[in-house]
PDB file of C-alpha atoms in Angstrom:
ATOM      1  CA  UNK F   1      61.212  30.923 109.965  1.00 26.00           C
ATOM      2  CA  UNK F   2      59.428  29.732 113.076  1.00 31.00           C
ATOM      3  CA  UNK F   3      59.951  30.842 116.648  1.00 30.00           C
ATOM      4  CA  UNK F   4      58.461  29.247 119.737  1.00 30.00           C
ATOM      5  CA  UNK F   5      58.604  29.362 123.500  1.00 30.00           C
ATOM      6  CA  UNK F   6      59.625  26.375 125.583  1.00 30.00           C
ATOM      7  CA  UNK F   7      56.065  25.805 126.741  1.00 30.00           C
ATOM      8  CA  UNK F   8      54.287  22.511 126.188  1.00 32.00           C
ATOM      9  CA  UNK F   9      51.821  24.212 123.829  1.00 34.00           C
ATOM     10  CA  UNK F  10      53.895  27.117 122.524  1.00 34.00           C
ATOM     11  CA  UNK F  11      52.652  30.161 120.689  1.00 35.00           C
ATOM     12  CA  UNK F  12      54.374  30.184 117.337  1.00 35.00           C
ATOM     13  CA  UNK F  13      55.173  33.068 115.028  1.00 36.00           C
ATOM     14  CA  UNK F  14      55.462  32.268 111.341  1.00 39.00           C
ATOM     15  CA  UNK F  15      57.430  34.936 109.500  1.00 39.00           C
ATOM     16  CA  UNK F  16      56.899  35.018 105.764  1.00 43.00           C
ATOM     17  CA  UNK F  17      57.667  37.077 102.699  1.00 42.00           C
ATOM     18  CA  UNK F  18      55.122  39.829 103.333  1.00 43.00           C
ATOM     19  CA  UNK F  19      55.142  40.134 107.111  1.00 41.00           C
ATOM     20  CA  UNK F  20      54.514  38.252 110.315  1.00 40.00           C
ATOM     21  CA  UNK F  21      51.613  35.896 110.944  1.00 43.00           C
ATOM     22  CA  UNK F  22      50.641  34.963 114.478  1.00 39.00           C
ATOM     23  CA  UNK F  23      49.849  31.291 114.880  1.00 43.00           C
ATOM     24  CA  UNK F  24      46.994  31.573 117.341  1.00 42.00           C
ATOM     25  CA  UNK F  25      45.866  27.987 117.739  1.00 44.00           C
ATOM     26  CA  UNK F  26      47.968  24.881 118.192  1.00 43.00           C
ATOM     27  CA  UNK F  27      47.021  21.226 118.342  1.00 44.00           C
ATOM     28  CA  UNK F  28      48.716  18.000 119.311  1.00 43.00           C
ATOM     29  CA  UNK F  29      50.221  15.736 116.683  1.00 49.00           C
ATOM     30  CA  UNK F  30      52.895  16.131 114.052  1.00 49.00           C
ATOM     31  CA  UNK F  31      52.215  19.778 113.352  1.00 53.00           C
ATOM     32  CA  UNK F  32      50.144  22.803 114.224  1.00 56.00           C
ATOM     33  CA  UNK F  33      47.105  24.509 112.766  1.00 54.00           C
ATOM     34  CA  UNK F  34      47.847  28.128 111.982  1.00 56.00           C
ATOM     35  CA  UNK F  35      45.143  30.722 111.443  1.00 57.00           C
ATOM     36  CA  UNK F  36      46.437  34.237 110.963  1.00 63.00           C
ATOM     37  CA  UNK F  37      46.515  37.178 108.546  1.00 65.00           C
ATOM     38  CA  UNK F  38      48.202  37.086 105.201  1.00 63.00           C
ATOM     39  CA  UNK F  39      48.540  38.900 101.901  1.00 59.00           C
ATOM     40  CA  UNK F  40      50.565  38.792  98.716  1.00 57.00           C
ATOM     41  CA  UNK F  41      52.995  35.909  98.375  1.00 57.00           C
ATOM     42  CA  UNK F  42      51.816  34.275 101.604  1.00 58.00           C
ATOM     43  CA  UNK F  43      48.739  32.707 100.095  1.00 64.00           C
ATOM     44  CA  UNK F  44      47.608  30.617  97.165  1.00 66.00           C
ATOM     45  CA  UNK F  45      44.438  32.712  96.757  1.00 74.00           C
ATOM     46  CA  UNK F  46      43.935  36.215  98.175  1.00 75.00           C
ATOM     47  CA  UNK F  47      40.747  38.263  98.176  1.00 82.00           C
ATOM     48  CA  UNK F  48      41.753  41.670  99.504  1.00 76.00           C
ATOM     49  CA  UNK F  49      44.345  43.762 101.319  1.00 80.00           C
ATOM     50  CA  UNK F  50      44.525  41.211 104.163  1.00 84.00           C
ATOM     51  CA  UNK F  51      42.600  37.969 104.644  1.00 86.00           C
ATOM     52  CA  UNK F  52      42.049  35.484 107.407  1.00 87.00           C
ATOM     53  CA  UNK F  53      44.592  32.759 106.748  1.00 82.00           C
ATOM     54  CA  UNK F  54      44.466  29.098 107.705  1.00 81.00           C
ATOM     55  CA  UNK F  55      47.380  26.804 107.006  1.00 75.00           C
ATOM     56  CA  UNK F  56      49.051  23.687 108.308  1.00 73.00           C
ATOM     57  CA  UNK F  57      52.670  23.601 109.387  1.00 69.00           C
ATOM     58  CA  UNK F  58      54.684  20.442 109.783  1.00 71.00           C
ATOM     59  CA  UNK F  59      56.649  19.635 112.939  1.00 68.00           C
ATOM     60  CA  UNK F  60      59.610  21.582 111.564  1.00 71.00           C
ATOM     61  CA  UNK F  61      57.541  24.722 111.120  1.00 68.00           C
ATOM     62  CA  UNK F  62      57.315  24.508 107.350  1.00 73.00           C
ATOM     63  CA  UNK F  63      54.020  25.179 105.607  1.00 72.00           C
ATOM     64  CA  UNK F  64      52.537  21.980 104.189  1.00 76.00           C
ATOM     65  CA  UNK F  65      52.090  22.607 100.446  1.00 78.00           C
ATOM     66  CA  UNK F  66      48.554  23.451  99.299  1.00 77.00           C
ATOM     67  CA  UNK F  67      47.244  23.404 102.877  1.00 75.00           C
ATOM     68  CA  UNK F  68      46.437  27.105 103.130  1.00 78.00           C
ATOM     69  CA  UNK F  69      42.952  28.596 102.813  1.00 84.00           C
ATOM     70  CA  UNK F  70      41.990  32.270 102.951  1.00 86.00           C
ATOM     71  CA  UNK F  71      38.735  33.928 103.974  1.00 90.00           C
ATOM     72  CA  UNK F  72      37.933  37.559 103.297  1.00 91.00           C
ATOM     73  CA  UNK F  73      36.601  40.310 101.087  1.00 92.00           C
ATOM     74  CA  UNK F  74      38.085  43.140  99.067  1.00 91.00           C
ATOM     75  CA  UNK F  75      39.316  45.188 102.039  1.00 91.00           C
ATOM     76  CA  UNK F  76      41.086  44.408 105.327  1.00 90.00           C
ATOM     77  CA  UNK F  77      40.133  41.316 107.335  1.00 90.00           C
ATOM     78  CA  UNK F  78      42.216  40.669 110.446  1.00 88.00           C
ATOM     79  CA  UNK F  79      41.920  37.364 112.310  1.00 87.00           C
ATOM     80  CA  UNK F  80      42.669  37.983 115.976  1.00 87.00           C
ATOM     81  CA  UNK F  81      41.668  34.934 118.017  1.00 86.00           C
ATOM     82  CA  UNK F  82      40.871  31.309 117.267  1.00 85.00           C
ATOM     83  CA  UNK F  83      40.164  28.060 119.042  1.00 85.00           C
ATOM     84  CA  UNK F  84      39.561  24.408 118.370  1.00 83.00           C
ATOM     85  CA  UNK F  85      35.843  23.605 118.446  1.00 88.00           C
ATOM     86  CA  UNK F  86      34.305  20.566 120.072  1.00 89.00           C
ATOM     87  CA  UNK F  87      33.546  19.069 116.638  1.00 91.00           C
ATOM     88  CA  UNK F  88      37.232  19.104 115.694  1.00 84.00           C
ATOM     89  CA  UNK F  89      36.998  22.210 113.522  1.00 87.00           C
ATOM     90  CA  UNK F  90      37.984  25.782 114.336  1.00 88.00           C
ATOM     91  CA  UNK F  91      36.355  29.121 115.032  1.00 91.00           C
ATOM     92  CA  UNK F  92      38.307  32.159 113.868  1.00 90.00           C
ATOM     93  CA  UNK F  93      37.254  35.596 115.141  1.00 92.00           C
ATOM     94  CA  UNK F  94      38.507  38.962 114.013  1.00 91.00           C
ATOM     95  CA  UNK F  95      37.620  42.365 112.682  1.00 92.00           C
ATOM     96  CA  UNK F  96      36.526  42.858 109.072  1.00 94.00           C
ATOM     97  CA  UNK F  97      36.420  46.018 106.968  1.00 94.00           C
ATOM     98  CA  UNK F  98      35.126  44.154 103.895  1.00 94.00           C
ATOM     99  CA  UNK F  99      31.689  43.985 102.392  1.00 94.00           C
ATOM    100  CA  UNK F 100      30.152  41.072 100.517  1.00 96.00           C
ATOM    101  CA  UNK F 101      33.113  40.310  98.269  1.00 95.00           C
ATOM    102  CA  UNK F 102      35.516  37.405  97.978  1.00 93.00           C
ATOM    103  CA  UNK F 103      34.047  34.624 100.113  1.00 94.00           C
ATOM    104  CA  UNK F 104      32.592  37.018 102.696  1.00 95.00           C
ATOM    105  CA  UNK F 105      28.824  36.999 102.222  1.00 96.00           C
ATOM    106  CA  UNK F 106      27.530  39.949 104.288  1.00 94.00           C
ATOM    107  CA  UNK F 107      27.614  43.623 103.348  1.00 93.00           C
ATOM    108  CA  UNK F 108      29.255  46.009 105.788  1.00 90.00           C
ATOM    109  CA  UNK F 109      26.462  47.729 107.781  1.00 86.00           C
ATOM    110  CA  UNK F 110      26.066  51.481 107.514  1.00 80.00           C
ATOM    111  CA  UNK F 111      28.083  53.591 109.951  1.00 77.00           C
ATOM    112  CA  UNK F 112      30.428  50.709 110.776  1.00 83.00           C
ATOM    113  CA  UNK F 113      34.107  51.026 110.072  1.00 87.00           C
ATOM    114  CA  UNK F 114      34.481  47.322 110.784  1.00 92.00           C
ATOM    115  CA  UNK F 115      32.549  44.409 112.253  1.00 94.00           C
ATOM    116  CA  UNK F 116      33.163  41.282 114.294  1.00 96.00           C
ATOM    117  CA  UNK F 117      33.496  38.486 111.752  1.00 96.00           C
ATOM    118  CA  UNK F 118      33.215  34.892 112.941  1.00 96.00           C
ATOM    119  CA  UNK F 119      34.354  32.148 110.562  1.00 95.00           C
ATOM    120  CA  UNK F 120      33.718  28.482 111.410  1.00 95.00           C
ATOM    121  CA  UNK F 121      35.750  25.915 109.483  1.00 91.00           C
ATOM    122  CA  UNK F 122      36.206  22.177 109.669  1.00 88.00           C
ATOM    123  CA  UNK F 123      39.523  20.514 110.471  1.00 82.00           C
ATOM    124  CA  UNK F 124      40.634  20.859 106.854  1.00 82.00           C
ATOM    125  CA  UNK F 125      39.779  24.539 106.523  1.00 86.00           C
ATOM    126  CA  UNK F 126      36.470  24.125 104.672  1.00 91.00           C
ATOM    127  CA  UNK F 127      34.154  27.035 105.484  1.00 95.00           C
ATOM    128  CA  UNK F 128      31.062  25.814 107.361  1.00 97.00           C
ATOM    129  CA  UNK F 129      29.424  29.086 108.375  1.00 97.00           C
ATOM    130  CA  UNK F 130      30.196  32.745 108.899  1.00 97.00           C
ATOM    131  CA  UNK F 131      28.549  35.493 110.938  1.00 97.00           C
ATOM    132  CA  UNK F 132      29.197  39.200 111.297  1.00 95.00           C
ATOM    133  CA  UNK F 133      28.064  41.627 113.988  1.00 93.00           C
ATOM    134  CA  UNK F 134      28.132  45.420 113.704  1.00 89.00           C
ATOM    135  CA  UNK F 135      27.739  47.791 116.616  1.00 83.00           C
ATOM    136  CA  UNK F 136      25.928  50.694 114.984  1.00 67.00           C
ATOM    137  CA  UNK F 137      22.543  50.989 116.738  1.00 53.00           C
ATOM    138  CA  UNK F 138      21.613  53.319 119.582  1.00 50.00           C
ATOM    139  CA  UNK F 139      22.172  50.382 121.953  1.00 51.00           C
ATOM    140  CA  UNK F 140      25.862  50.199 121.100  1.00 52.00           C
ATOM    141  CA  UNK F 141      28.773  52.524 120.551  1.00 54.00           C
ATOM    142  CA  UNK F 142      29.001  52.763 116.779  1.00 61.00           C
ATOM    143  CA  UNK F 143      32.159  52.613 114.743  1.00 76.00           C
ATOM    144  CA  UNK F 144      34.758  49.894 114.566  1.00 90.00           C
ATOM    145  CA  UNK F 145      35.433  46.597 116.281  1.00 93.00           C
ATOM    146  CA  UNK F 146      38.931  46.838 117.715  1.00 91.00           C
ATOM    147  CA  UNK F 147      41.578  44.122 117.692  1.00 89.00           C
ATOM    148  CA  UNK F 148      40.939  43.343 121.383  1.00 92.00           C
ATOM    149  CA  UNK F 149      39.080  40.074 120.751  1.00 93.00           C
ATOM    150  CA  UNK F 150      39.234  36.874 122.814  1.00 93.00           C
ATOM    151  CA  UNK F 151      37.093  33.735 122.527  1.00 93.00           C
ATOM    152  CA  UNK F 152      36.390  30.557 124.491  1.00 94.00           C
ATOM    153  CA  UNK F 153      34.154  27.535 124.150  1.00 94.00           C
ATOM    154  CA  UNK F 154      31.088  27.282 126.390  1.00 96.00           C
ATOM    155  CA  UNK F 155      28.547  24.602 127.192  1.00 94.00           C
ATOM    156  CA  UNK F 156      26.303  26.048 124.477  1.00 94.00           C
ATOM    157  CA  UNK F 157      28.876  27.203 121.947  1.00 96.00           C
ATOM    158  CA  UNK F 158      31.211  30.174 122.238  1.00 97.00           C
ATOM    159  CA  UNK F 159      31.746  33.390 124.189  1.00 97.00           C
ATOM    160  CA  UNK F 160      33.637  36.332 122.683  1.00 97.00           C
ATOM    161  CA  UNK F 161      34.813  39.440 124.535  1.00 96.00           C
ATOM    162  CA  UNK F 162      35.707  42.489 122.464  1.00 95.00           C
ATOM    163  CA  UNK F 163      35.999  46.266 122.418  1.00 94.00           C
ATOM    164  CA  UNK F 164      34.571  48.835 120.023  1.00 92.00           C
ATOM    165  CA  UNK F 165      35.224  52.487 119.313  1.00 89.00           C
ATOM    166  CA  UNK F 166      33.841  55.318 117.218  1.00 84.00           C
ATOM    167  CA  UNK F 167      36.969  57.405 117.678  1.00 81.00           C
ATOM    168  CA  UNK F 168      35.719  59.358 120.691  1.00 84.00           C
ATOM    169  CA  UNK F 169      33.937  56.709 122.761  1.00 86.00           C
ATOM    170  CA  UNK F 170      34.842  53.166 123.712  1.00 90.00           C
ATOM    171  CA  UNK F 171      32.966  50.109 124.977  1.00 91.00           C
ATOM    172  CA  UNK F 172      33.406  46.459 125.942  1.00 94.00           C
ATOM    173  CA  UNK F 173      30.946  43.679 125.093  1.00 94.00           C
ATOM    174  CA  UNK F 174      30.503  39.937 125.328  1.00 96.00           C
ATOM    175  CA  UNK F 175      28.945  38.101 122.391  1.00 96.00           C
ATOM    176  CA  UNK F 176      27.430  34.668 122.974  1.00 97.00           C
ATOM    177  CA  UNK F 177      27.026  32.231 120.094  1.00 97.00           C
ATOM    178  CA  UNK F 178      25.671  28.743 119.748  1.00 97.00           C
ATOM    179  CA  UNK F 179      27.518  26.171 117.625  1.00 96.00           C
ATOM    180  CA  UNK F 180      25.627  27.317 114.519  1.00 96.00           C
ATOM    181  CA  UNK F 181      26.478  31.003 114.793  1.00 95.00           C
ATOM    182  CA  UNK F 182      23.230  32.276 116.326  1.00 96.00           C
ATOM    183  CA  UNK F 183      24.358  35.170 118.510  1.00 96.00           C
ATOM    184  CA  UNK F 184      23.234  37.447 121.322  1.00 94.00           C
ATOM    185  CA  UNK F 185      25.094  40.520 122.590  1.00 92.00           C
ATOM    186  CA  UNK F 186      25.335  41.303 126.286  1.00 89.00           C
ATOM    187  CA  UNK F 187      24.757  44.798 127.691  1.00 87.00           C
ATOM    188  CA  UNK F 188      27.875  46.954 127.706  1.00 88.00           C
ATOM    189  CA  UNK F 189      30.364  45.673 130.250  1.00 92.00           C
ATOM    190  CA  UNK F 190      32.155  49.021 130.311  1.00 91.00           C
ATOM    191  CA  UNK F 191      31.965  52.298 128.393  1.00 89.00           C
ATOM    192  CA  UNK F 192      34.001  55.492 128.449  1.00 89.00           C
ATOM    193  CA  UNK F 193      35.083  58.517 126.437  1.00 88.00           C
ATOM    194  CA  UNK F 194      38.659  57.417 127.152  1.00 90.00           C
ATOM    195  CA  UNK F 195      40.287  54.244 125.889  1.00 90.00           C
ATOM    196  CA  UNK F 196      41.869  53.830 129.344  1.00 93.00           C
ATOM    197  CA  UNK F 197      38.433  53.770 130.969  1.00 94.00           C
ATOM    198  CA  UNK F 198      37.184  50.439 129.593  1.00 94.00           C
ATOM    199  CA  UNK F 199      38.034  46.833 130.281  1.00 96.00           C
ATOM    200  CA  UNK F 200      40.325  45.598 127.514  1.00 96.00           C
ATOM    201  CA  UNK F 201      39.905  41.799 127.483  1.00 96.00           C
ATOM    202  CA  UNK F 202      42.945  39.541 127.359  1.00 95.00           C
ATOM    203  CA  UNK F 203      41.197  36.255 128.135  1.00 94.00           C
ATOM    204  CA  UNK F 204      37.739  34.774 128.696  1.00 96.00           C
ATOM    205  CA  UNK F 205      36.814  31.403 130.195  1.00 96.00           C
ATOM    206  CA  UNK F 206      33.677  29.603 131.332  1.00 96.00           C
ATOM    207  CA  UNK F 207      33.796  28.338 134.910  1.00 96.00           C
ATOM    208  CA  UNK F 208      32.459  24.989 136.091  1.00 95.00           C
ATOM    209  CA  UNK F 209      29.251  26.643 137.364  1.00 96.00           C
ATOM    210  CA  UNK F 210      28.559  28.166 133.942  1.00 96.00           C
ATOM    211  CA  UNK F 211      29.600  31.718 134.800  1.00 97.00           C
ATOM    212  CA  UNK F 212      32.045  33.566 132.567  1.00 97.00           C
ATOM    213  CA  UNK F 213      35.253  35.232 133.714  1.00 97.00           C
ATOM    214  CA  UNK F 214      36.872  37.982 131.648  1.00 97.00           C
ATOM    215  CA  UNK F 215      40.421  39.009 132.499  1.00 96.00           C
ATOM    216  CA  UNK F 216      42.205  42.050 131.174  1.00 96.00           C
ATOM    217  CA  UNK F 217      43.116  45.566 132.094  1.00 96.00           C
ATOM    218  CA  UNK F 218      41.453  48.927 132.622  1.00 96.00           C
ATOM    219  CA  UNK F 219      44.115  51.467 131.824  1.00 95.00           C
ATOM    220  CA  UNK F 220      47.168  50.091 133.630  1.00 94.00           C
ATOM    221  CA  UNK F 221      45.092  48.237 136.244  1.00 96.00           C
ATOM    222  CA  UNK F 222      44.609  44.467 136.041  1.00 96.00           C
ATOM    223  CA  UNK F 223      40.886  43.709 136.018  1.00 97.00           C
ATOM    224  CA  UNK F 224      38.719  40.613 136.226  1.00 97.00           C
ATOM    225  CA  UNK F 225      34.975  40.669 135.652  1.00 97.00           C
ATOM    226  CA  UNK F 226      32.677  37.819 136.661  1.00 97.00           C
ATOM    227  CA  UNK F 227      29.588  37.396 134.468  1.00 97.00           C
ATOM    228  CA  UNK F 228      26.578  35.151 134.393  1.00 97.00           C
ATOM    229  CA  UNK F 229      26.379  32.567 131.618  1.00 96.00           C
ATOM    230  CA  UNK F 230      24.298  35.115 129.682  1.00 95.00           C
ATOM    231  CA  UNK F 231      26.916  37.849 129.952  1.00 95.00           C
ATOM    232  CA  UNK F 232      25.474  39.931 132.794  1.00 95.00           C
ATOM    233  CA  UNK F 233      28.001  41.421 135.228  1.00 96.00           C
ATOM    234  CA  UNK F 234      28.105  39.893 138.717  1.00 97.00           C
ATOM    235  CA  UNK F 235      31.217  41.535 140.132  1.00 97.00           C
ATOM    236  CA  UNK F 236      34.450  43.267 139.152  1.00 96.00           C
ATOM    237  CA  UNK F 237      37.815  43.103 140.909  1.00 96.00           C
ATOM    238  CA  UNK F 238      40.880  45.197 140.191  1.00 95.00           C
ATOM    239  CA  UNK F 239      44.491  44.614 141.222  1.00 93.00           C
ATOM    240  CA  UNK F 240      47.181  47.238 141.487  1.00 85.00           C
TER     241      UNK F 240
END
């Protein structure tokens, strides 16, 4: 079944035979585009425990037959955030525990539990490019990419805010990408030995002057961080 809010562009939740899939991007027209996570009877083809899932729903919330496409490897791949790209396609971002299996082409780097996995598709779900980023060098906190991932379009492509953890330390980053998946990683925006000591991003936008604004929370405190277009911190404000 399908549940929605009364908003003009509602967030929809598609419940299916093996769980719940969040519909994290909607478009105008007769239906919605639904990227999410799926396994088992949800999908026509599955590659692992969980895959990124793209499907089309009609205006009544029913899946259009044969419209679903999955992306993933042999392990767990969780799509977290997605948006409509300027070319009419979609960028899906999430955390991947898979190596180069299924239709995922990159091996999991050493000392990474999971990586940021970016999947760019056209309007019909055809895979155009994919890119993964691991945070396992001395410059970054190693370990896993958490499910705190948000993405926006920018003048040059995309900006992604995310958190990472190695189980005892935590950090927040912004990843910048052009439209072809060429990426740069900003310096750490926050880092702590406590999960409540970092900025957990809930949204990211690019302002008219090119700067980026990340909104979220640090512990229980609402936080906004203003960044340059290259991801360098300008200022931070907190609200209690």
